């Protein structure tokens, strides 16, 4: 195998996720030294690179971790950096070098087994924290799904920026967001049209970083392991209430289900029926949810309609 396709073991993937979940996706050489071989694995695969084109370190006598460039001493020619009070040779500063996650390289590795329409030229958003790989066809799914790879979403400020981004660029159908952050921190609020998937849940363990298409398809159909009493897929196509699975195939039905589930998850479960029908772009003949869901065998088990209001029955 080449270094770019070498297997990423579990320890290295956990380290990558930990770095990805930080504000700047950076780590010091000193911290990497405590991770045994995980850091070397990521560097060997081209996923962790020294920050900047010039060598940089964290100054030994600084009070923060702001990187400073390594330069040649004007008299001796030895590489190092000028601290607050003295010159420090580079050899002594090696453990204070700063490395950064190569987000583009990591994201391409993640989607390597998906036939993404923008696989070679993803579009970056939020200073590269989110990469748009276009759409991909997954096993056992008729329609293509959008594929984004993101990091840092476990930081509230970044997640709010993400919500503003999707307001500007709404999903056309279902958009899968593959999240590199540590999986035990992935408890995101529902964002209609988007399915947040932890990389660890869908990774191909033979590769260690690439998503397995069949596993991703199963995850979209069955949901995550931590569903809670109510779980809904990003597009409203699957609704699971207390473990019972309900599937909705019509586009208008999906919109209605997603709206009701979003309202429930946000703590304000009751919605006007008129608003649901308007957003689902129903025709004048559809005046009630019972018209919209006519023929669906189980909708009344989970959706209640009373007068001009509707809500999920949980």
mmCIF file of C-alpha atoms in Angstrom:
data_model
loop_
_atom_site.group_PDB
_atom_site.id
_atom_site.type_symbol
_atom_site.label_atom_id
_atom_site.label_comp_id
_atom_site.label_asym_id
_atom_site.label_seq_id
_atom_site.Cartn_x
_atom_site.Cartn_y
_atom_site.Cartn_z
ATOM 1 C CA UNK A 1 0.000 0.000 0.000
ATOM 2 C CA UNK A 2 1.066 3.582 -0.537
ATOM 3 C CA UNK A 3 1.180 5.932 2.405
ATOM 4 C CA UNK A 4 -2.020 7.639 1.244
ATOM 5 C CA UNK A 5 -3.944 4.362 1.309
ATOM 6 C CA UNK A 6 -2.324 2.750 4.361
ATOM 7 C CA UNK A 7 -4.765 1.431 6.941
ATOM 8 C CA UNK A 8 -5.726 3.787 9.745
ATOM 9 C CA UNK A 9 -6.030 1.813 12.969
ATOM 10 C CA UNK A 10 -8.539 2.599 15.696
ATOM 11 C CA UNK A 11 -6.084 4.556 17.834
ATOM 12 C CA UNK A 12 -5.119 6.765 14.895
ATOM 13 C CA UNK A 13 -8.766 7.337 13.949
ATOM 14 C CA UNK A 14 -9.591 8.344 17.520
ATOM 15 C CA UNK A 15 -6.692 10.782 17.504
ATOM 16 C CA UNK A 16 -7.869 12.221 14.191
ATOM 17 C CA UNK A 17 -11.377 12.680 15.618
ATOM 18 C CA UNK A 18 -10.033 14.363 18.740
ATOM 19 C CA UNK A 19 -8.016 16.819 16.659
ATOM 20 C CA UNK A 20 -10.925 17.400 14.271
ATOM 21 C CA UNK A 21 -13.180 18.327 17.176
ATOM 22 C CA UNK A 22 -10.942 21.179 18.347
ATOM 23 C CA UNK A 23 -11.384 24.785 17.267
ATOM 24 C CA UNK A 24 -8.395 24.947 14.912
ATOM 25 C CA UNK A 25 -7.724 21.226 14.326
ATOM 26 C CA UNK A 26 -4.164 21.642 15.595
ATOM 27 C CA UNK A 27 -1.986 19.635 17.959
ATOM 28 C CA UNK A 28 1.515 20.068 19.360
ATOM 29 C CA UNK A 29 4.326 17.600 18.845
ATOM 30 C CA UNK A 30 4.537 17.315 22.624
ATOM 31 C CA UNK A 31 0.946 16.051 22.756
ATOM 32 C CA UNK A 32 1.571 13.669 19.867
ATOM 33 C CA UNK A 33 4.525 12.195 21.726
ATOM 34 C CA UNK A 34 2.093 10.797 24.293
ATOM 35 C CA UNK A 35 -0.019 9.075 21.623
ATOM 36 C CA UNK A 36 2.537 6.372 20.823
ATOM 37 C CA UNK A 37 2.326 5.520 17.137
ATOM 38 C CA UNK A 38 -1.044 7.106 16.330
ATOM 39 C CA UNK A 39 0.443 10.448 15.356
ATOM 40 C CA UNK A 40 3.058 8.816 13.132
ATOM 41 C CA UNK A 41 0.316 6.832 11.408
ATOM 42 C CA UNK A 42 -1.595 10.013 10.566
ATOM 43 C CA UNK A 43 1.543 11.824 9.428
ATOM 44 C CA UNK A 44 2.586 8.861 7.302
ATOM 45 C CA UNK A 45 -0.823 8.867 5.622
ATOM 46 C CA UNK A 46 -0.542 12.577 4.864
ATOM 47 C CA UNK A 47 -3.456 13.468 7.149
ATOM 48 C CA UNK A 48 -1.490 15.390 9.768
ATOM 49 C CA UNK A 49 0.972 17.981 8.497
ATOM 50 C CA UNK A 50 3.254 20.526 10.059
ATOM 51 C CA UNK A 51 1.382 23.805 10.214
ATOM 52 C CA UNK A 52 2.319 26.352 7.585
ATOM 53 C CA UNK A 53 4.859 26.196 4.802
ATOM 54 C CA UNK A 54 7.636 27.228 7.184
ATOM 55 C CA UNK A 55 8.554 25.317 10.291
ATOM 56 C CA UNK A 56 6.800 26.635 13.398
ATOM 57 C CA UNK A 57 6.826 25.889 17.117
ATOM 58 C CA UNK A 58 5.068 27.006 20.267
ATOM 59 C CA UNK A 59 7.432 29.431 21.951
ATOM 60 C CA UNK A 60 8.978 27.996 25.093
ATOM 61 C CA UNK A 61 8.460 31.107 27.208
ATOM 62 C CA UNK A 62 5.150 32.358 25.809
ATOM 63 C CA UNK A 63 2.045 32.311 27.958
ATOM 64 C CA UNK A 64 -0.150 30.934 25.172
ATOM 65 C CA UNK A 65 0.190 28.379 22.372
ATOM 66 C CA UNK A 66 0.489 30.838 19.481
ATOM 67 C CA UNK A 67 2.886 29.325 16.919
ATOM 68 C CA UNK A 68 6.030 31.243 16.012
ATOM 69 C CA UNK A 69 8.144 30.668 12.901
ATOM 70 C CA UNK A 70 11.479 28.893 13.065
ATOM 71 C CA UNK A 71 14.215 31.030 11.490
ATOM 72 C CA UNK A 72 17.984 30.961 11.046
ATOM 73 C CA UNK A 73 20.034 32.727 13.728
ATOM 74 C CA UNK A 74 21.554 35.881 12.173
ATOM 75 C CA UNK A 75 25.030 35.071 13.534
ATOM 76 C CA UNK A 76 25.321 31.299 13.993
ATOM 77 C CA UNK A 77 22.922 30.224 11.257
ATOM 78 C CA UNK A 78 21.365 27.662 13.599
ATOM 79 C CA UNK A 79 17.619 27.186 13.211
ATOM 80 C CA UNK A 80 15.459 28.224 16.143
ATOM 81 C CA UNK A 81 13.221 31.023 17.355
ATOM 82 C CA UNK A 82 13.544 34.168 19.420
ATOM 83 C CA UNK A 83 11.637 33.921 22.681
ATOM 84 C CA UNK A 84 10.729 36.742 25.044
ATOM 85 C CA UNK A 85 14.145 36.727 26.676
ATOM 86 C CA UNK A 86 16.488 34.422 24.774
ATOM 87 C CA UNK A 87 17.187 32.494 21.580
ATOM 88 C CA UNK A 88 16.032 28.848 21.523
ATOM 89 C CA UNK A 89 17.639 26.329 19.192
ATOM 90 C CA UNK A 90 15.261 24.385 16.956
ATOM 91 C CA UNK A 91 16.549 21.041 18.215
ATOM 92 C CA UNK A 92 15.390 21.914 21.717
ATOM 93 C CA UNK A 93 12.100 23.229 20.307
ATOM 94 C CA UNK A 94 11.157 20.163 18.240
ATOM 95 C CA UNK A 95 8.521 18.975 20.692
ATOM 96 C CA UNK A 96 6.808 22.358 20.514
ATOM 97 C CA UNK A 97 6.148 22.169 16.779
ATOM 98 C CA UNK A 98 2.512 22.443 15.761
ATOM 99 C CA UNK A 99 0.738 20.036 13.424
ATOM 100 C CA UNK A 100 -2.630 20.483 11.767
ATOM 101 C CA UNK A 101 -5.223 18.151 10.317
ATOM 102 C CA UNK A 102 -5.255 18.283 6.522
ATOM 103 C CA UNK A 103 -9.038 18.478 6.291
ATOM 104 C CA UNK A 104 -9.160 18.154 2.515
ATOM 105 C CA UNK A 105 -6.981 15.026 2.527
ATOM 106 C CA UNK A 106 -8.920 13.467 5.410
ATOM 107 C CA UNK A 107 -12.300 14.198 3.813
ATOM 108 C CA UNK A 108 -11.240 12.740 0.449
ATOM 109 C CA UNK A 109 -10.101 9.603 2.234
ATOM 110 C CA UNK A 110 -13.461 9.395 4.042
ATOM 111 C CA UNK A 111 -15.501 9.503 0.798
ATOM 112 C CA UNK A 112 -13.049 7.497 -1.314
ATOM 113 C CA UNK A 113 -15.522 4.612 -1.788
ATOM 114 C CA UNK A 114 -18.513 6.824 -2.607
ATOM 115 C CA UNK A 115 -19.166 7.945 -6.182
ATOM 116 C CA UNK A 116 -19.366 11.624 -5.247
ATOM 117 C CA UNK A 117 -20.064 14.011 -8.106
ATOM 118 C CA UNK A 118 -17.499 16.468 -6.698
ATOM 119 C CA UNK A 119 -15.089 13.846 -5.417
ATOM 120 C CA UNK A 120 -12.022 15.495 -6.940
ATOM 121 C CA UNK A 121 -13.062 19.099 -6.389
ATOM 122 C CA UNK A 122 -15.150 19.541 -3.214
ATOM 123 C CA UNK A 123 -16.477 22.975 -2.328
ATOM 124 C CA UNK A 124 -15.251 24.311 1.048
ATOM 125 C CA UNK A 125 -17.437 26.216 3.504
ATOM 126 C CA UNK A 126 -16.751 27.727 6.939
ATOM 127 C CA UNK A 127 -13.027 28.154 6.303
ATOM 128 C CA UNK A 128 -12.693 24.547 5.185
ATOM 129 C CA UNK A 129 -14.418 23.007 8.218
ATOM 130 C CA UNK A 130 -17.155 21.751 5.873
ATOM 131 C CA UNK A 131 -16.527 20.230 2.437
ATOM 132 C CA UNK A 132 -19.318 19.693 -0.088
ATOM 133 C CA UNK A 133 -18.723 16.586 -2.215
ATOM 134 C CA UNK A 134 -21.885 16.955 -4.270
ATOM 135 C CA UNK A 135 -24.135 13.899 -4.450
ATOM 136 C CA UNK A 136 -23.593 10.145 -4.387
ATOM 137 C CA UNK A 137 -25.665 7.052 -5.121
ATOM 138 C CA UNK A 138 -25.861 4.597 -2.236
ATOM 139 C CA UNK A 139 -26.868 0.922 -2.283
ATOM 140 C CA UNK A 140 -30.623 0.244 -1.994
ATOM 141 C CA UNK A 141 -31.545 3.923 -2.377
ATOM 142 C CA UNK A 142 -33.261 5.198 -5.502
ATOM 143 C CA UNK A 143 -32.318 8.854 -5.196
ATOM 144 C CA UNK A 144 -28.828 10.265 -4.858
ATOM 145 C CA UNK A 145 -27.987 11.911 -1.535
ATOM 146 C CA UNK A 146 -25.896 14.955 -0.796
ATOM 147 C CA UNK A 147 -22.546 14.312 0.876
ATOM 148 C CA UNK A 148 -20.823 16.796 3.167
ATOM 149 C CA UNK A 149 -17.840 16.082 5.418
ATOM 150 C CA UNK A 150 -17.556 18.338 8.462
ATOM 151 C CA UNK A 151 -15.509 18.866 11.584
ATOM 152 C CA UNK A 152 -15.882 21.033 14.680
ATOM 153 C CA UNK A 153 -19.676 20.774 14.806
ATOM 154 C CA UNK A 154 -19.550 19.733 18.463
ATOM 155 C CA UNK A 155 -18.502 23.333 19.209
ATOM 156 C CA UNK A 156 -21.758 25.301 19.708
ATOM 157 C CA UNK A 157 -20.520 28.385 17.858
ATOM 158 C CA UNK A 158 -19.472 26.332 14.838
ATOM 159 C CA UNK A 159 -22.761 24.430 14.830
ATOM 160 C CA UNK A 160 -24.649 27.723 14.790
ATOM 161 C CA UNK A 161 -22.550 28.818 11.803
ATOM 162 C CA UNK A 162 -23.429 25.496 10.186
ATOM 163 C CA UNK A 163 -27.153 26.119 10.711
ATOM 164 C CA UNK A 164 -26.788 29.521 9.077
ATOM 165 C CA UNK A 165 -24.935 27.881 6.190
ATOM 166 C CA UNK A 166 -27.718 25.382 5.505
ATOM 167 C CA UNK A 167 -30.256 28.199 5.641
ATOM 168 C CA UNK A 168 -28.351 29.711 2.723
ATOM 169 C CA UNK A 169 -27.772 26.389 0.997
ATOM 170 C CA UNK A 170 -30.744 24.132 1.849
ATOM 171 C CA UNK A 171 -30.637 20.439 1.016
ATOM 172 C CA UNK A 172 -32.343 19.162 -2.110
ATOM 173 C CA UNK A 173 -33.701 15.917 -0.656
ATOM 174 C CA UNK A 174 -31.449 14.256 1.909
ATOM 175 C CA UNK A 175 -27.968 15.550 2.684
ATOM 176 C CA UNK A 176 -25.640 13.295 4.691
ATOM 177 C CA UNK A 177 -23.174 15.111 6.939
ATOM 178 C CA UNK A 178 -20.256 12.837 7.830
ATOM 179 C CA UNK A 179 -18.880 14.218 11.093
ATOM 180 C CA UNK A 180 -15.231 13.700 12.021
ATOM 181 C CA UNK A 181 -15.637 14.847 15.652
ATOM 182 C CA UNK A 182 -15.495 12.247 18.458
ATOM 183 C CA UNK A 183 -18.681 10.141 18.196
ATOM 184 C CA UNK A 184 -19.579 10.298 21.897
ATOM 185 C CA UNK A 185 -20.001 14.067 21.512
ATOM 186 C CA UNK A 186 -22.304 13.903 18.469
ATOM 187 C CA UNK A 187 -25.671 14.923 19.894
ATOM 188 C CA UNK A 188 -26.847 17.421 17.331
ATOM 189 C CA UNK A 189 -30.151 19.203 17.133
ATOM 190 C CA UNK A 190 -32.336 18.084 14.257
ATOM 191 C CA UNK A 191 -31.751 20.072 11.069
ATOM 192 C CA UNK A 192 -34.360 19.313 8.461
ATOM 193 C CA UNK A 193 -32.966 17.725 5.332
ATOM 194 C CA UNK A 194 -29.707 16.735 7.039
ATOM 195 C CA UNK A 195 -28.574 13.447 8.545
ATOM 196 C CA UNK A 196 -25.569 13.726 10.879
ATOM 197 C CA UNK A 197 -23.534 10.525 10.802
ATOM 198 C CA UNK A 198 -20.521 9.846 13.008
ATOM 199 C CA UNK A 199 -17.627 8.476 10.982
ATOM 200 C CA UNK A 200 -17.048 5.700 13.532
ATOM 201 C CA UNK A 201 -20.571 4.366 12.865
ATOM 202 C CA UNK A 202 -20.044 3.783 9.142
ATOM 203 C CA UNK A 203 -16.302 3.306 8.662
ATOM 204 C CA UNK A 204 -14.896 0.360 6.735
ATOM 205 C CA UNK A 205 -12.609 -1.188 9.342
ATOM 206 C CA UNK A 206 -10.377 -2.737 6.692
ATOM 207 C CA UNK A 207 -9.466 0.798 5.621
ATOM 208 C CA UNK A 208 -9.957 2.536 8.957
ATOM 209 C CA UNK A 209 -11.159 5.862 7.557
ATOM 210 C CA UNK A 210 -13.162 5.349 4.357
ATOM 211 C CA UNK A 211 -16.934 5.071 4.651
ATOM 212 C CA UNK A 212 -18.453 1.693 3.707
ATOM 213 C CA UNK A 213 -21.366 2.475 1.325
ATOM 214 C CA UNK A 214 -23.486 -0.501 2.440
ATOM 215 C CA UNK A 215 -23.054 0.391 6.112
ATOM 216 C CA UNK A 216 -23.958 4.021 5.431
ATOM 217 C CA UNK A 217 -27.140 2.927 3.637
ATOM 218 C CA UNK A 218 -28.112 0.751 6.607
ATOM 219 C CA UNK A 219 -27.412 3.601 9.026
ATOM 220 C CA UNK A 220 -29.695 5.937 7.054
ATOM 221 C CA UNK A 221 -32.474 3.361 7.100
ATOM 222 C CA UNK A 222 -32.249 2.203 10.718
ATOM 223 C CA UNK A 223 -30.927 5.291 12.473
ATOM 224 C CA UNK A 224 -28.169 5.572 15.087
ATOM 225 C CA UNK A 225 -27.888 3.356 18.146
ATOM 226 C CA UNK A 226 -28.868 6.256 20.465
ATOM 227 C CA UNK A 227 -32.291 7.154 19.073
ATOM 228 C CA UNK A 228 -34.168 8.247 22.183
ATOM 229 C CA UNK A 229 -37.975 8.037 22.234
ATOM 230 C CA UNK A 230 -38.257 9.829 18.870
ATOM 231 C CA UNK A 231 -35.902 9.684 15.924
ATOM 232 C CA UNK A 232 -36.505 10.932 12.399
ATOM 233 C CA UNK A 233 -34.290 10.778 9.347
ATOM 234 C CA UNK A 234 -33.192 14.107 7.944
ATOM 235 C CA UNK A 235 -35.648 13.945 5.051
ATOM 236 C CA UNK A 236 -38.584 12.638 7.119
ATOM 237 C CA UNK A 237 -38.602 9.312 5.298
ATOM 238 C CA UNK A 238 -38.159 7.217 8.448
ATOM 239 C CA UNK A 239 -39.762 7.920 11.813
ATOM 240 C CA UNK A 240 -39.014 5.713 14.819
ATOM 241 C CA UNK A 241 -41.145 6.191 17.936
ATOM 242 C CA UNK A 242 -40.275 4.083 20.979
ATOM 243 C CA UNK A 243 -38.515 1.588 18.739
ATOM 244 C CA UNK A 244 -41.335 1.171 16.206
ATOM 245 C CA UNK A 245 -40.301 1.921 12.648
ATOM 246 C CA UNK A 246 -42.519 3.870 10.230
ATOM 247 C CA UNK A 247 -41.554 4.611 6.627
ATOM 248 C CA UNK A 248 -42.922 7.420 4.481
ATOM 249 C CA UNK A 249 -42.208 7.516 0.749
ATOM 250 C CA UNK A 250 -44.145 10.468 -0.648
ATOM 251 C CA UNK A 251 -42.246 13.750 -0.832
ATOM 252 C CA UNK A 252 -45.074 15.770 0.729
ATOM 253 C CA UNK A 253 -45.522 13.221 3.508
ATOM 254 C CA UNK A 254 -41.807 13.384 4.277
ATOM 255 C CA UNK A 255 -41.935 17.167 4.643
ATOM 256 C CA UNK A 256 -44.889 16.910 7.034
ATOM 257 C CA UNK A 257 -43.215 14.207 9.137
ATOM 258 C CA UNK A 258 -39.946 16.155 9.317
ATOM 259 C CA UNK A 259 -41.791 19.304 10.421
ATOM 260 C CA UNK A 260 -43.712 17.476 13.147
ATOM 261 C CA UNK A 261 -40.622 15.649 14.409
ATOM 262 C CA UNK A 262 -38.565 18.841 14.416
ATOM 263 C CA UNK A 263 -41.258 20.611 16.440
ATOM 264 C CA UNK A 264 -41.365 17.723 18.910
ATOM 265 C CA UNK A 265 -37.594 17.600 19.318
ATOM 266 C CA UNK A 266 -37.444 21.383 19.790
ATOM 267 C CA UNK A 267 -39.941 21.165 22.667
ATOM 268 C CA UNK A 268 -42.887 22.918 20.982
ATOM 269 C CA UNK A 269 -44.695 19.967 19.400
ATOM 270 C CA UNK A 270 -47.987 21.472 18.195
ATOM 271 C CA UNK A 271 -48.087 22.886 14.655
ATOM 272 C CA UNK A 272 -50.896 24.465 12.632
ATOM 273 C CA UNK A 273 -52.120 22.038 9.987
ATOM 274 C CA UNK A 274 -52.320 24.895 7.485
ATOM 275 C CA UNK A 275 -48.593 25.624 7.871
ATOM 276 C CA UNK A 276 -47.704 21.971 7.304
ATOM 277 C CA UNK A 277 -49.831 21.729 4.164
ATOM 278 C CA UNK A 278 -48.461 25.010 2.838
ATOM 279 C CA UNK A 279 -44.826 24.030 3.323
ATOM 280 C CA UNK A 280 -45.499 20.620 1.766
ATOM 281 C CA UNK A 281 -47.024 22.474 -1.209
ATOM 282 C CA UNK A 282 -50.243 20.478 -1.113
ATOM 283 C CA UNK A 283 -52.975 21.222 -3.619
ATOM 284 C CA UNK A 284 -56.385 22.735 -2.744
ATOM 285 C CA UNK A 285 -57.980 19.293 -2.486
ATOM 286 C CA UNK A 286 -55.756 18.408 0.496
ATOM 287 C CA UNK A 287 -57.300 20.186 3.461
ATOM 288 C CA UNK A 288 -56.359 17.849 6.312
ATOM 289 C CA UNK A 289 -53.474 15.590 7.226
ATOM 290 C CA UNK A 290 -55.796 12.631 6.803
ATOM 291 C CA UNK A 291 -55.974 13.579 3.113
ATOM 292 C CA UNK A 292 -52.202 13.901 2.882
ATOM 293 C CA UNK A 293 -51.554 10.532 4.566
ATOM 294 C CA UNK A 294 -54.479 8.731 2.958
ATOM 295 C CA UNK A 295 -53.502 5.107 2.340
ATOM 296 C CA UNK A 296 -50.580 5.037 4.770
ATOM 297 C CA UNK A 297 -51.202 2.122 7.166
ATOM 298 C CA UNK A 298 -49.641 3.453 10.378
ATOM 299 C CA UNK A 299 -49.622 7.245 10.264
ATOM 300 C CA UNK A 300 -52.417 7.575 12.837
ATOM 301 C CA UNK A 301 -50.327 5.597 15.338
ATOM 302 C CA UNK A 302 -47.822 8.447 15.563
ATOM 303 C CA UNK A 303 -49.554 11.603 14.281
ATOM 304 C CA UNK A 304 -52.542 13.287 15.884
ATOM 305 C CA UNK A 305 -54.732 15.867 14.143
ATOM 306 C CA UNK A 306 -57.299 17.830 16.121
ATOM 307 C CA UNK A 307 -59.067 20.849 14.717
ATOM 308 C CA UNK A 308 -56.486 23.112 13.103
ATOM 309 C CA UNK A 309 -53.487 21.600 14.932
ATOM 310 C CA UNK A 310 -51.315 18.487 14.663
ATOM 311 C CA UNK A 311 -48.523 16.864 16.661
ATOM 312 C CA UNK A 312 -46.578 13.639 17.088
ATOM 313 C CA UNK A 313 -48.123 11.168 19.510
ATOM 314 C CA UNK A 314 -45.282 9.914 21.697
#
